[in-house]
Amino acid sequence: MITEFAPINLYKEKHGKFPSSKIKISLWDNIVAHLFGSLIFAIKVRKVGLCTFKFCANGFERKSNLGNKFIPWDKVLHIHQLTDAYLMELEQGFIPLPYRCFENHHTEFKNLISNKFV
């Protein structure tokens, strides 16, 4: 997810818009991103645990070891669709939503966000 989204986000910060095509990163940057990303993810899972999500017309709720948090859709700036996950861009940070979290509700989620973000 990091190697897929980081170049896009850097491009956006530099140019003020999203790129029109996929951005490639060097082998070295790819290795560093995988090592760094794996370490950060391991720390996150240890602290927060695996998250579950519940979606509705007003927003979504994330349940984790740290408790429950409801985020209304108006706090979501953008939803990035990556290879293995969606990445919710909030005013302060990002929330990854791996496809495995959706079970049989992926189509419902896509319909819900298409009404709000397309």
mmCIF file with all atom_site columns, C-alpha atoms in Angstrom:
data_model
loop_
_atom_site.group_PDB
_atom_site.id
_atom_site.type_symbol
_atom_site.label_atom_id
_atom_site.label_alt_id
_atom_site.label_comp_id
_atom_site.label_asym_id
_atom_site.label_entity_id
_atom_site.label_seq_id
_atom_site.pdbx_PDB_ins_code
_atom_site.Cartn_x
_atom_site.Cartn_y
_atom_site.Cartn_z
_atom_site.occupancy
_atom_site.B_iso_or_equiv
_atom_site.pdbx_formal_charge
_atom_site.auth_seq_id
_atom_site.auth_comp_id
_atom_site.auth_asym_id
_atom_site.auth_atom_id
_atom_site.pdbx_PDB_model_num
ATOM 1   C CA . MET A 1 1   ? 0.000   0.000   0.000   1.00 0.00 ? 1   MET A CA 1
ATOM 2   C CA . ILE A 1 2   ? 2.840   2.409   0.838   1.00 0.00 ? 2   ILE A CA 1
ATOM 3   C CA . THR A 1 3   ? 4.687   1.776   -2.422  1.00 0.00 ? 3   THR A CA 1
ATOM 4   C CA . GLU A 1 4   ? 1.463   2.262   -4.338  1.00 0.00 ? 4   GLU A CA 1
ATOM 5   C CA . PHE A 1 5   ? 0.178   5.395   -2.606  1.00 0.00 ? 5   PHE A CA 1
ATOM 6   C CA . ALA A 1 6   ? 3.287   7.307   -1.458  1.00 0.00 ? 6   ALA A CA 1
ATOM 7   C CA . PRO A 1 7   ? 4.350   8.372   -4.980  1.00 0.00 ? 7   PRO A CA 1
ATOM 8   C CA . ILE A 1 8   ? 0.790   9.496   -5.741  1.00 0.00 ? 8   ILE A CA 1
ATOM 9   C CA . ASN A 1 9   ? 0.614   11.577  -2.567  1.00 0.00 ? 9   ASN A CA 1
ATOM 10  C CA . LEU A 1 10  ? 4.038   13.144  -3.197  1.00 0.00 ? 10  LEU A CA 1
ATOM 11  C CA . TYR A 1 11  ? 2.954   14.066  -6.734  1.00 0.00 ? 11  TYR A CA 1
ATOM 12  C CA . LYS A 1 12  ? -0.234  15.632  -5.365  1.00 0.00 ? 12  LYS A CA 1
ATOM 13  C CA . GLU A 1 13  ? 1.710   17.683  -2.805  1.00 0.00 ? 13  GLU A CA 1
ATOM 14  C CA . LYS A 1 14  ? 4.124   18.911  -5.473  1.00 0.00 ? 14  LYS A CA 1
ATOM 15  C CA . HIS A 1 15  ? 1.633   19.600  -8.294  1.00 0.00 ? 15  HIS A CA 1
ATOM 16  C CA . GLY A 1 16  ? -1.630  20.205  -6.425  1.00 0.00 ? 16  GLY A CA 1
ATOM 17  C CA . LYS A 1 17  ? -3.462  17.422  -8.272  1.00 0.00 ? 17  LYS A CA 1
ATOM 18  C CA . PHE A 1 18  ? -3.422  13.657  -8.651  1.00 0.00 ? 18  PHE A CA 1
ATOM 19  C CA . PRO A 1 19  ? -1.347  12.152  -11.482 1.00 0.00 ? 19  PRO A CA 1
ATOM 20  C CA . SER A 1 20  ? -3.130  10.965  -14.600 1.00 0.00 ? 20  SER A CA 1
ATOM 21  C CA . SER A 1 21  ? -1.161  7.703   -14.731 1.00 0.00 ? 21  SER A CA 1
ATOM 22  C CA . LYS A 1 22  ? 0.629   5.322   -12.375 1.00 0.00 ? 22  LYS A CA 1
ATOM 23  C CA . ILE A 1 23  ? 3.942   6.559   -10.981 1.00 0.00 ? 23  ILE A CA 1
ATOM 24  C CA . LYS A 1 24  ? 6.862   4.147   -10.761 1.00 0.00 ? 24  LYS A CA 1
ATOM 25  C CA . ILE A 1 25  ? 9.399   4.242   -7.943  1.00 0.00 ? 25  ILE A CA 1
ATOM 26  C CA . SER A 1 26  ? 12.972  3.012   -7.956  1.00 0.00 ? 26  SER A CA 1
ATOM 27  C CA . LEU A 1 27  ? 13.962  -0.423  -6.695  1.00 0.00 ? 27  LEU A CA 1
ATOM 28  C CA . TRP A 1 28  ? 15.766  1.131   -3.713  1.00 0.00 ? 28  TRP A CA 1
ATOM 29  C CA . ASP A 1 29  ? 12.724  3.235   -2.761  1.00 0.00 ? 29  ASP A CA 1
ATOM 30  C CA . ASN A 1 30  ? 10.545  0.145   -3.142  1.00 0.00 ? 30  ASN A CA 1
ATOM 31  C CA . ILE A 1 31  ? 12.771  -1.867  -0.774  1.00 0.00 ? 31  ILE A CA 1
ATOM 32  C CA . VAL A 1 32  ? 12.910  0.937   1.799   1.00 0.00 ? 32  VAL A CA 1
ATOM 33  C CA . ALA A 1 33  ? 9.130   1.417   1.621   1.00 0.00 ? 33  ALA A CA 1
ATOM 34  C CA . HIS A 1 34  ? 8.485   -2.311  2.135   1.00 0.00 ? 34  HIS A CA 1
ATOM 35  C CA . LEU A 1 35  ? 10.849  -2.499  5.115   1.00 0.00 ? 35  LEU A CA 1
ATOM 36  C CA . PHE A 1 36  ? 9.585   0.729   6.685   1.00 0.00 ? 36  PHE A CA 1
ATOM 37  C CA . GLY A 1 37  ? 5.957   -0.068  5.901   1.00 0.00 ? 37  GLY A CA 1
ATOM 38  C CA . SER A 1 38  ? 6.207   -3.579  7.352   1.00 0.00 ? 38  SER A CA 1
ATOM 39  C CA . LEU A 1 39  ? 7.718   -2.237  10.562  1.00 0.00 ? 39  LEU A CA 1
ATOM 40  C CA . ILE A 1 40  ? 5.067   0.475   10.939  1.00 0.00 ? 40  ILE A CA 1
ATOM 41  C CA . PHE A 1 41  ? 2.272   -2.016  10.202  1.00 0.00 ? 41  PHE A CA 1
ATOM 42  C CA . ALA A 1 42  ? 3.623   -4.466  12.809  1.00 0.00 ? 42  ALA A CA 1
ATOM 43  C CA . ILE A 1 43  ? 3.722   -1.694  15.419  1.00 0.00 ? 43  ILE A CA 1
ATOM 44  C CA . LYS A 1 44  ? 0.197   -0.590  14.473  1.00 0.00 ? 44  LYS A CA 1
ATOM 45  C CA . VAL A 1 45  ? -1.248  -4.104  14.693  1.00 0.00 ? 45  VAL A CA 1
ATOM 46  C CA . ARG A 1 46  ? 0.404   -4.633  18.071  1.00 0.00 ? 46  ARG A CA 1
ATOM 47  C CA . LYS A 1 47  ? -1.020  -1.367  19.433  1.00 0.00 ? 47  LYS A CA 1
ATOM 48  C CA . VAL A 1 48  ? -4.413  -1.134  17.700  1.00 0.00 ? 48  VAL A CA 1
ATOM 49  C CA . GLY A 1 49  ? -5.113  -4.747  16.775  1.00 0.00 ? 49  GLY A CA 1
ATOM 50  C CA . LEU A 1 50  ? -7.041  -5.727  13.688  1.00 0.00 ? 50  LEU A CA 1
ATOM 51  C CA . CYS A 1 51  ? -9.842  -3.308  12.908  1.00 0.00 ? 51  CYS A CA 1
ATOM 52  C CA . THR A 1 52  ? -13.383 -4.026  11.838  1.00 0.00 ? 52  THR A CA 1
ATOM 53  C CA . PHE A 1 53  ? -15.527 -1.517  9.989   1.00 0.00 ? 53  PHE A CA 1
ATOM 54  C CA . LYS A 1 54  ? -19.236 -0.799  9.769   1.00 0.00 ? 54  LYS A CA 1
ATOM 55  C CA . PHE A 1 55  ? -20.575 1.513   7.048   1.00 0.00 ? 55  PHE A CA 1
ATOM 56  C CA . CYS A 1 56  ? -23.800 3.473   6.763   1.00 0.00 ? 56  CYS A CA 1
ATOM 57  C CA . ALA A 1 57  ? -25.147 6.458   4.838   1.00 0.00 ? 57  ALA A CA 1
ATOM 58  C CA . ASN A 1 58  ? -23.828 8.886   7.489   1.00 0.00 ? 58  ASN A CA 1
ATOM 59  C CA . GLY A 1 59  ? -20.259 7.578   7.758   1.00 0.00 ? 59  GLY A CA 1
ATOM 60  C CA . PHE A 1 60  ? -18.338 4.623   9.075   1.00 0.00 ? 60  PHE A CA 1
ATOM 61  C CA . GLU A 1 61  ? -17.283 3.172   12.407  1.00 0.00 ? 61  GLU A CA 1
ATOM 62  C CA . ARG A 1 62  ? -13.912 1.595   13.103  1.00 0.00 ? 62  ARG A CA 1
ATOM 63  C CA . LYS A 1 63  ? -13.659 -0.851  16.006  1.00 0.00 ? 63  LYS A CA 1
ATOM 64  C CA . SER A 1 64  ? -10.236 -1.712  17.400  1.00 0.00 ? 64  SER A CA 1
ATOM 65  C CA . ASN A 1 65  ? -8.437  -2.491  20.655  1.00 0.00 ? 65  ASN A CA 1
ATOM 66  C CA . LEU A 1 66  ? -8.363  1.266   21.309  1.00 0.00 ? 66  LEU A CA 1
ATOM 67  C CA . GLY A 1 67  ? -12.155 1.543   21.131  1.00 0.00 ? 67  GLY A CA 1
ATOM 68  C CA . ASN A 1 68  ? -14.762 2.618   18.605  1.00 0.00 ? 68  ASN A CA 1
ATOM 69  C CA . LYS A 1 69  ? -14.554 5.709   16.429  1.00 0.00 ? 69  LYS A CA 1
ATOM 70  C CA . PHE A 1 70  ? -17.267 7.040   14.126  1.00 0.00 ? 70  PHE A CA 1
ATOM 71  C CA . ILE A 1 71  ? -16.142 9.150   11.168  1.00 0.00 ? 71  ILE A CA 1
ATOM 72  C CA . PRO A 1 72  ? -18.809 11.022  9.190   1.00 0.00 ? 72  PRO A CA 1
ATOM 73  C CA . TRP A 1 73  ? -18.452 11.079  5.405   1.00 0.00 ? 73  TRP A CA 1
ATOM 74  C CA . ASP A 1 74  ? -17.950 14.850  5.391   1.00 0.00 ? 74  ASP A CA 1
ATOM 75  C CA . LYS A 1 75  ? -14.604 14.313  7.178   1.00 0.00 ? 75  LYS A CA 1
ATOM 76  C CA . VAL A 1 76  ? -13.394 12.071  4.315   1.00 0.00 ? 76  VAL A CA 1
ATOM 77  C CA . LEU A 1 77  ? -11.560 14.153  1.718   1.00 0.00 ? 77  LEU A CA 1
ATOM 78  C CA . HIS A 1 78  ? -10.903 11.420  -0.822  1.00 0.00 ? 78  HIS A CA 1
ATOM 79  C CA . ILE A 1 79  ? -11.047 7.646   -1.217  1.00 0.00 ? 79  ILE A CA 1
ATOM 80  C CA . HIS A 1 80  ? -8.112  6.123   -3.071  1.00 0.00 ? 80  HIS A CA 1
ATOM 81  C CA . GLN A 1 81  ? -8.664  2.694   -4.622  1.00 0.00 ? 81  GLN A CA 1
ATOM 82  C CA . LEU A 1 82  ? -5.430  0.693   -4.463  1.00 0.00 ? 82  LEU A CA 1
ATOM 83  C CA . THR A 1 83  ? -4.606  -2.872  -5.492  1.00 0.00 ? 83  THR A CA 1
ATOM 84  C CA . ASP A 1 84  ? -5.447  -4.501  -2.139  1.00 0.00 ? 84  ASP A CA 1
ATOM 85  C CA . ALA A 1 85  ? -7.276  -1.781  -0.239  1.00 0.00 ? 85  ALA A CA 1
ATOM 86  C CA . TYR A 1 86  ? -9.079  1.509   -0.206  1.00 0.00 ? 86  TYR A CA 1
ATOM 87  C CA . LEU A 1 87  ? -7.291  4.368   1.496   1.00 0.00 ? 87  LEU A CA 1
ATOM 88  C CA . MET A 1 88  ? -9.545  6.922   3.174   1.00 0.00 ? 88  MET A CA 1
ATOM 89  C CA . GLU A 1 89  ? -7.907  10.337  3.166   1.00 0.00 ? 89  GLU A CA 1
ATOM 90  C CA . LEU A 1 90  ? -9.077  12.363  6.154   1.00 0.00 ? 90  LEU A CA 1
ATOM 91  C CA . GLU A 1 91  ? -8.288  15.923  7.193   1.00 0.00 ? 91  GLU A CA 1
ATOM 92  C CA . GLN A 1 92  ? -5.676  14.523  9.563   1.00 0.00 ? 92  GLN A CA 1
ATOM 93  C CA . GLY A 1 93  ? -4.272  11.280  8.217   1.00 0.00 ? 93  GLY A CA 1
ATOM 94  C CA . PHE A 1 94  ? -5.369  8.168   6.412   1.00 0.00 ? 94  PHE A CA 1
ATOM 95  C CA . ILE A 1 95  ? -7.306  5.011   7.242   1.00 0.00 ? 95  ILE A CA 1
ATOM 96  C CA . PRO A 1 96  ? -6.575  1.892   5.180   1.00 0.00 ? 96  PRO A CA 1
ATOM 97  C CA . LEU A 1 97  ? -9.509  -0.390  4.404   1.00 0.00 ? 97  LEU A CA 1
ATOM 98  C CA . PRO A 1 98  ? -8.185  -3.743  3.170   1.00 0.00 ? 98  PRO A CA 1
ATOM 99  C CA . TYR A 1 99  ? -10.550 -5.537  0.816   1.00 0.00 ? 99  TYR A CA 1
ATOM 100 C CA . ARG A 1 100 ? -10.547 -8.519  3.192   1.00 0.00 ? 100 ARG A CA 1
ATOM 101 C CA . CYS A 1 101 ? -12.516 -6.371  5.691   1.00 0.00 ? 101 CYS A CA 1
ATOM 102 C CA . PHE A 1 102 ? -15.561 -6.311  3.440   1.00 0.00 ? 102 PHE A CA 1
ATOM 103 C CA . GLU A 1 103 ? -16.435 -10.008 3.280   1.00 0.00 ? 103 GLU A CA 1
ATOM 104 C CA . ASN A 1 104 ? -19.607 -10.018 1.134   1.00 0.00 ? 104 ASN A CA 1
ATOM 105 C CA . HIS A 1 105 ? -20.341 -6.280  1.395   1.00 0.00 ? 105 HIS A CA 1
ATOM 106 C CA . HIS A 1 106 ? -17.844 -4.923  -1.131  1.00 0.00 ? 106 HIS A CA 1
ATOM 107 C CA . THR A 1 107 ? -20.479 -4.103  -3.769  1.00 0.00 ? 107 THR A CA 1
ATOM 108 C CA . GLU A 1 108 ? -22.629 -2.299  -1.190  1.00 0.00 ? 108 GLU A CA 1
ATOM 109 C CA . PHE A 1 109 ? -19.607 -0.235  -0.106  1.00 0.00 ? 109 PHE A CA 1
ATOM 110 C CA . LYS A 1 110 ? -18.742 0.663   -3.704  1.00 0.00 ? 110 LYS A CA 1
ATOM 111 C CA . ASN A 1 111 ? -22.330 1.806   -4.287  1.00 0.00 ? 111 ASN A CA 1
ATOM 112 C CA . LEU A 1 112 ? -22.287 3.842   -1.078  1.00 0.00 ? 112 LEU A CA 1
ATOM 113 C CA . ILE A 1 113 ? -19.054 5.679   -1.901  1.00 0.00 ? 113 ILE A CA 1
ATOM 114 C CA . SER A 1 114 ? -19.956 6.167   -5.562  1.00 0.00 ? 114 SER A CA 1
ATOM 115 C CA . ASN A 1 115 ? -22.867 8.337   -4.431  1.00 0.00 ? 115 ASN A CA 1
ATOM 116 C CA . LYS A 1 116 ? -20.553 10.458  -2.286  1.00 0.00 ? 116 LYS A CA 1
ATOM 117 C CA . PHE A 1 117 ? -17.151 10.575  -4.006  1.00 0.00 ? 117 PHE A CA 1
ATOM 118 C CA . VAL A 1 118 ? -17.671 10.179  -7.754  1.00 0.00 ? 118 VAL A CA 1
#
